[in-house]
Amino acid sequence: MTTLVTVGTQWGDEGKGKVVHFLSQNADLIVRYQGGNNAGHTIIFEDKPFVLHLIPSGILFPKKKCLITNGVVIDPENLYKEAMLLKSKNLDVKGRLFISESAHVILPYHRYLDILREEGRIRIGTTRRGIGPAYADKVTRLGIRVVDYIEEEVFMDLLEKNLREKAPLLKKIIPIAKLRANILKDYRKYKNFIKPFVTNTSLVLDKALKENKNILFESAQGTLLDLDFGTYPFVTSSNPIAGGVCAGAGLGPTKINSVLGVVKAYTTRVGEGPFTAELRDKTGDYLREKGQEYGATTGRPRRCGWFDAVLLRHSIRLNGIDSLVLTKLDCLEGMEKLKICTAYKYKGKLLKDFPASRLVQQKCTPVYEELPGFTGSVKGAKKFSDLPVNAQRYVKRMEELMGAKINLISLGRKREEIIVLEKSKIWY
Ligand code: IMO
Ligand code: MG
């Protein structure tokens, strides 16, 4: 048995979709354990970029089983649309998709509440998909689980309770009768669609573990967006860190074998909040251009920054990362100099660990180390020594500052554009 968790080590958008797609070929089960359709995982499928927001990207392999477990929040409408999109590409989810009965559903009122907040004073820069409000309902015990959603009588009762409770806020933007009608209009269509997929996914996992299957847990978002360890309050409402797998999928910590961190050669983030090594000069525009840095979910431009080793040390520790995959090295091609943030300075003091204080996160300044850049294309490289010498130096220095090894280097969006440095622990 091998269980592997892939996690984002930065603020999301590290290229997890491509990595999971690459690893999925040797996995039997691919599992989403947190988040919802706020994720945007871009995969090259039949030579075209294809974005999945909710269904695990392993679905693109016709024989793999995909699980959406209890820690995920599911928008039935979005799930339906994504499944239809897959169907239009001759990918049938029937018999291969398993949805947890204990996952909570996102309903239109969650999206309205998300937008109300975003347009009010508490702006996080969310994806406006209703993620935060749905998790809030789960925690305050007003949530509607998938198992409740598919039992019409239970659903109707819970819907009324929710509408009543939320009416004072919601009626500012939509009459409650209209909102109710909207929700009920397609309710049966979505309910009937979801029903055959609903099961106890923890049991499915347990069976797979007993049969020594290879299981890949696919995280959405990233460590700095983690509700507990990210740049709070500018975070998402779940735990993308590897520790989130146990509660989010229903298995014990002794069942996790390995954690693979996905790290981008520089840093980006969408949304609001502190960004310690942010680039505000032309170099940022250059990176944005080379990396096509627009959010796959929101279409917003991503803020770009230098590689931040402080963030990575924080991520490696929190996730127990034992191997790393480096992505988007190709986007640094042609830059004269490359900077790496090695520490922060705050009020004359040197900080080597990521601070929790909002004030310090906002006010600290990055301490940079400068390395020579590299020219020439890295794309066709098959092994490490094929890379330009300065690119090799940059990667080695990243490893030293992170205190962890890079096992894979991704050099483009296509699945085969990858250098395998070390074959231990991970399956290829
Ligand atoms: P993937 O899986 C990048 C960010 C939002 C916002 C914050 C909270 O593609 O890496 P939310 O809608 O989750 O309540 O928004 O989190 N965010 C992401 N940023 N990639 C993602 O997912 C993200 N999912 C959420 O921009 O700052
Ligand atoms: Mg994204």
Tab-separated table of C-alpha atoms in Angstrom, residues 114-319:
chain	number	residue	atom	x	y	z
A	114	ASP	CA	-19.938	35.418	0.113
A	115	ILE	CA	-20.582	38.310	-2.296
A	116	LEU	CA	-22.269	40.416	0.411
A	117	ARG	CA	-19.214	40.084	2.615
A	118	GLU	CA	-16.812	40.778	-0.219
A	119	GLU	CA	-18.668	43.925	-1.135
A	120	GLY	CA	-18.940	45.051	2.427
A	121	ARG	CA	-16.146	45.836	4.794
A	122	ILE	CA	-14.619	42.418	5.240
A	123	ARG	CA	-12.880	41.913	1.931
A	124	ILE	CA	-10.773	38.777	1.592
A	125	GLY	CA	-10.738	38.616	-2.179
A	126	THR	CA	-12.505	35.244	-2.171
A	127	THR	CA	-13.493	33.290	-5.254
A	128	ARG	CA	-17.142	34.187	-4.451
A	129	ARG	CA	-18.137	30.555	-4.730
A	130	GLY	CA	-19.765	30.436	-1.303
A	131	ILE	CA	-16.975	28.365	0.232
A	132	GLY	CA	-16.583	30.316	3.493
A	133	PRO	CA	-20.332	30.605	4.255
A	134	ALA	CA	-20.835	26.867	3.573
A	135	TYR	CA	-18.046	25.903	5.991
A	136	ALA	CA	-19.421	28.440	8.481
A	137	ASP	CA	-22.799	26.662	8.392
A	138	LYS	CA	-21.060	23.337	8.925
A	139	VAL	CA	-19.341	24.657	12.044
A	140	THR	CA	-22.454	26.389	13.415
A	141	ARG	CA	-24.407	23.159	12.764
A	142	LEU	CA	-26.843	24.632	10.292
A	143	GLY	CA	-25.216	22.951	7.345
A	144	ILE	CA	-26.881	20.618	4.879
A	145	ARG	CA	-24.934	17.432	4.211
A	146	VAL	CA	-25.166	15.510	0.969
A	147	VAL	CA	-27.177	12.828	2.755
A	148	ASP	CA	-29.646	15.505	3.884
A	149	TYR	CA	-29.741	17.027	0.421
A	150	ILE	CA	-30.824	13.807	-1.249
A	151	GLU	CA	-33.617	13.168	1.257
A	152	GLU	CA	-36.240	15.590	0.006
A	153	GLU	CA	-38.200	15.874	3.221
A	154	VAL	CA	-35.109	16.594	5.272
A	155	PHE	CA	-33.806	19.024	2.697
A	156	MET	CA	-37.026	21.058	2.575
A	157	ASP	CA	-37.055	21.400	6.338
A	158	LEU	CA	-33.402	22.449	6.523
A	159	LEU	CA	-33.770	24.839	3.615
A	160	GLU	CA	-36.565	26.685	5.408
A	161	LYS	CA	-34.562	26.881	8.621
A	162	ASN	CA	-31.626	28.308	6.730
A	163	LEU	CA	-33.664	30.810	4.753
A	164	ARG	CA	-35.339	32.008	7.934
A	165	GLU	CA	-32.051	32.444	9.728
A	166	LYS	CA	-30.327	34.186	6.834
A	167	ALA	CA	-33.262	36.297	5.620
A	168	PRO	CA	-32.212	39.572	7.319
A	169	LEU	CA	-28.981	39.577	5.289
A	170	LEU	CA	-30.188	37.943	2.109
A	171	LYS	CA	-33.231	40.106	1.532
A	172	LYS	CA	-30.898	43.031	0.941
A	173	ILE	CA	-30.016	41.519	-2.404
A	174	ILE	CA	-32.804	39.124	-3.333
A	175	PRO	CA	-36.400	38.588	-2.189
A	176	ILE	CA	-36.514	35.341	-0.186
A	177	ALA	CA	-39.414	33.926	-2.233
A	178	LYS	CA	-37.385	34.396	-5.399
A	179	LEU	CA	-34.320	32.813	-3.857
A	180	ARG	CA	-36.351	29.813	-2.669
A	181	ALA	CA	-37.867	29.412	-6.142
A	182	ASN	CA	-34.390	29.547	-7.698
A	183	ILE	CA	-33.111	26.843	-5.389
A	184	LEU	CA	-36.123	24.602	-5.947
A	185	LYS	CA	-36.213	25.053	-9.714
A	186	ASP	CA	-33.433	22.586	-10.441
A	187	TYR	CA	-33.265	20.842	-7.061
A	188	ARG	CA	-34.637	17.513	-8.293
A	189	LYS	CA	-32.399	17.479	-11.333
A	190	TYR	CA	-29.287	17.881	-9.220
A	191	LYS	CA	-30.505	15.588	-6.466
A	192	ASN	CA	-31.289	12.767	-8.870
A	193	PHE	CA	-27.963	13.266	-10.567
A	194	ILE	CA	-25.930	13.108	-7.338
A	195	LYS	CA	-27.780	10.254	-5.655
A	196	PRO	CA	-26.092	7.291	-7.372
A	197	PHE	CA	-22.643	8.589	-6.418
A	198	VAL	CA	-23.351	9.088	-2.734
A	199	THR	CA	-21.740	6.643	-0.334
A	200	ASN	CA	-19.614	6.265	2.776
A	201	THR	CA	-16.277	7.234	1.206
A	202	SER	CA	-14.363	6.341	4.364
A	203	LEU	CA	-15.401	2.719	3.779
A	204	VAL	CA	-14.340	2.907	0.135
A	205	LEU	CA	-10.951	4.164	1.309
A	206	ASP	CA	-10.657	1.488	3.964
A	207	LYS	CA	-11.343	-1.237	1.445
A	208	ALA	CA	-8.749	0.188	-0.938
A	209	LEU	CA	-6.187	0.334	1.880
A	210	LYS	CA	-6.852	-3.305	2.732
A	211	GLU	CA	-6.378	-4.236	-0.910
A	212	ASN	CA	-3.011	-2.433	-0.995
A	213	LYS	CA	-4.137	0.071	-3.577
A	214	ASN	CA	-2.218	3.233	-4.372
A	215	ILE	CA	-4.084	6.237	-3.075
A	216	LEU	CA	-3.363	9.811	-4.039
A	217	PHE	CA	-4.794	12.645	-1.983
A	218	GLU	CA	-5.103	15.809	-4.016
A	219	SER	CA	-5.066	19.011	-2.024
A	220	ALA	CA	-6.616	22.205	-3.292
A	221	GLN	CA	-5.337	25.673	-2.303
A	222	GLY	CA	-2.045	25.888	-0.414
A	223	THR	CA	-0.449	25.986	3.019
A	224	LEU	CA	-0.517	29.785	3.264
A	225	LEU	CA	-4.260	29.649	2.598
A	226	ASP	CA	-4.776	27.132	5.433
A	227	LEU	CA	-7.373	28.271	7.948
A	228	ASP	CA	-5.031	27.620	10.892
A	229	PHE	CA	-1.551	28.190	9.490
A	230	GLY	CA	-2.040	30.607	6.611
A	231	THR	CA	-2.094	34.391	6.484
A	232	TYR	CA	-5.297	34.634	8.509
A	233	PRO	CA	-7.833	36.151	7.844
A	234	PHE	CA	-6.799	36.131	4.175
A	235	VAL	CA	-7.148	32.379	3.913
A	236	THR	CA	-9.663	29.822	2.737
A	237	SER	CA	-12.032	28.112	5.176
A	238	SER	CA	-10.524	24.619	5.235
A	239	ASN	CA	-7.253	22.859	6.052
A	240	PRO	CA	-5.326	22.131	2.853
A	241	ILE	CA	-2.287	20.968	4.875
A	242	ALA	CA	-1.553	17.250	4.885
A	243	GLY	CA	-2.983	16.976	8.401
A	244	GLY	CA	-6.351	17.863	6.888
A	245	VAL	CA	-6.480	14.492	5.133
A	246	CYS	CA	-7.393	12.458	8.212
A	247	ALA	CA	-10.372	14.552	9.281
A	248	GLY	CA	-11.270	15.419	5.698
A	249	ALA	CA	-11.348	11.876	4.347
A	250	GLY	CA	-11.895	9.681	7.413
A	251	LEU	CA	-8.711	7.695	7.881
A	252	GLY	CA	-6.071	7.540	10.602
A	253	PRO	CA	-2.672	9.285	10.495
A	254	THR	CA	-0.831	5.945	10.532
A	255	LYS	CA	-2.204	5.307	7.031
A	256	ILE	CA	-0.361	8.214	5.396
A	257	ASN	CA	2.958	7.157	3.867
A	258	SER	CA	4.340	10.206	2.175
A	259	VAL	CA	3.749	13.909	1.576
A	260	LEU	CA	4.767	15.617	-1.638
A	261	GLY	CA	4.939	19.406	-1.628
A	262	VAL	CA	4.335	21.302	-4.849
A	263	VAL	CA	6.465	24.439	-5.009
A	264	LYS	CA	6.560	27.057	-7.704
A	265	ALA	CA	9.966	28.550	-8.667
A	266	TYR	CA	8.606	31.945	-7.611
A	267	THR	CA	5.539	33.018	-5.642
A	268	THR	CA	2.090	34.185	-6.656
A	269	ARG	CA	-1.152	34.913	-4.941
A	270	VAL	CA	-4.623	36.090	-5.835
A	271	GLY	CA	-6.899	37.878	-3.424
A	272	GLU	CA	-6.036	40.218	-0.601
A	273	GLY	CA	-3.579	39.904	2.241
A	274	PRO	CA	0.105	40.265	3.020
A	275	PHE	CA	2.639	39.049	0.504
A	276	THR	CA	6.126	39.201	1.887
A	277	ALA	CA	8.323	38.979	-1.230
A	278	GLU	CA	5.908	40.672	-3.652
A	279	LEU	CA	7.285	42.223	-6.817
A	280	ARG	CA	5.896	45.601	-7.687
A	281	ASP	CA	8.247	46.386	-10.555
A	282	LYS	CA	8.339	45.258	-14.191
A	283	THR	CA	9.803	41.892	-13.222
A	284	GLY	CA	6.381	41.007	-11.809
A	285	ASP	CA	4.742	41.825	-15.148
A	286	TYR	CA	7.328	39.698	-16.889
A	287	LEU	CA	6.607	36.725	-14.656
A	288	ARG	CA	2.904	37.241	-15.087
A	289	GLU	CA	3.324	37.199	-18.831
A	290	LYS	CA	5.578	34.150	-18.923
A	291	GLY	CA	3.507	32.186	-16.460
A	292	GLN	CA	0.140	33.286	-17.844
A	293	GLU	CA	-0.558	34.326	-14.305
A	294	TYR	CA	-4.306	34.636	-14.237
A	295	GLY	CA	-6.364	32.663	-11.746
A	296	ALA	CA	-7.967	29.625	-13.370
A	297	THR	CA	-11.052	30.075	-11.187
A	298	THR	CA	-11.434	33.822	-10.932
A	299	GLY	CA	-9.626	35.054	-14.048
A	300	ARG	CA	-8.014	37.734	-11.872
A	301	PRO	CA	-4.335	38.582	-12.347
A	302	ARG	CA	-2.089	36.940	-9.785
A	303	ARG	CA	0.330	39.024	-7.784
A	304	CYS	CA	3.864	37.823	-8.436
A	305	GLY	CA	6.841	37.643	-6.127
A	306	TRP	CA	10.282	36.129	-5.671
A	307	PHE	CA	10.757	32.687	-4.257
A	308	ASP	CA	10.295	32.918	-0.495
A	309	ALA	CA	12.287	30.330	1.453
A	310	VAL	CA	10.755	31.406	4.782
A	311	LEU	CA	7.326	30.356	3.543
A	312	LEU	CA	8.707	27.053	2.335
A	313	ARG	CA	10.335	26.166	5.640
A	314	HIS	CA	6.991	26.876	7.299
A	315	SER	CA	5.185	24.627	4.771
A	316	ILE	CA	7.672	21.784	4.906
A	317	ARG	CA	7.405	21.582	8.681
A	318	LEU	CA	3.618	21.872	8.858
A	319	ASN	CA	2.984	19.246	6.209
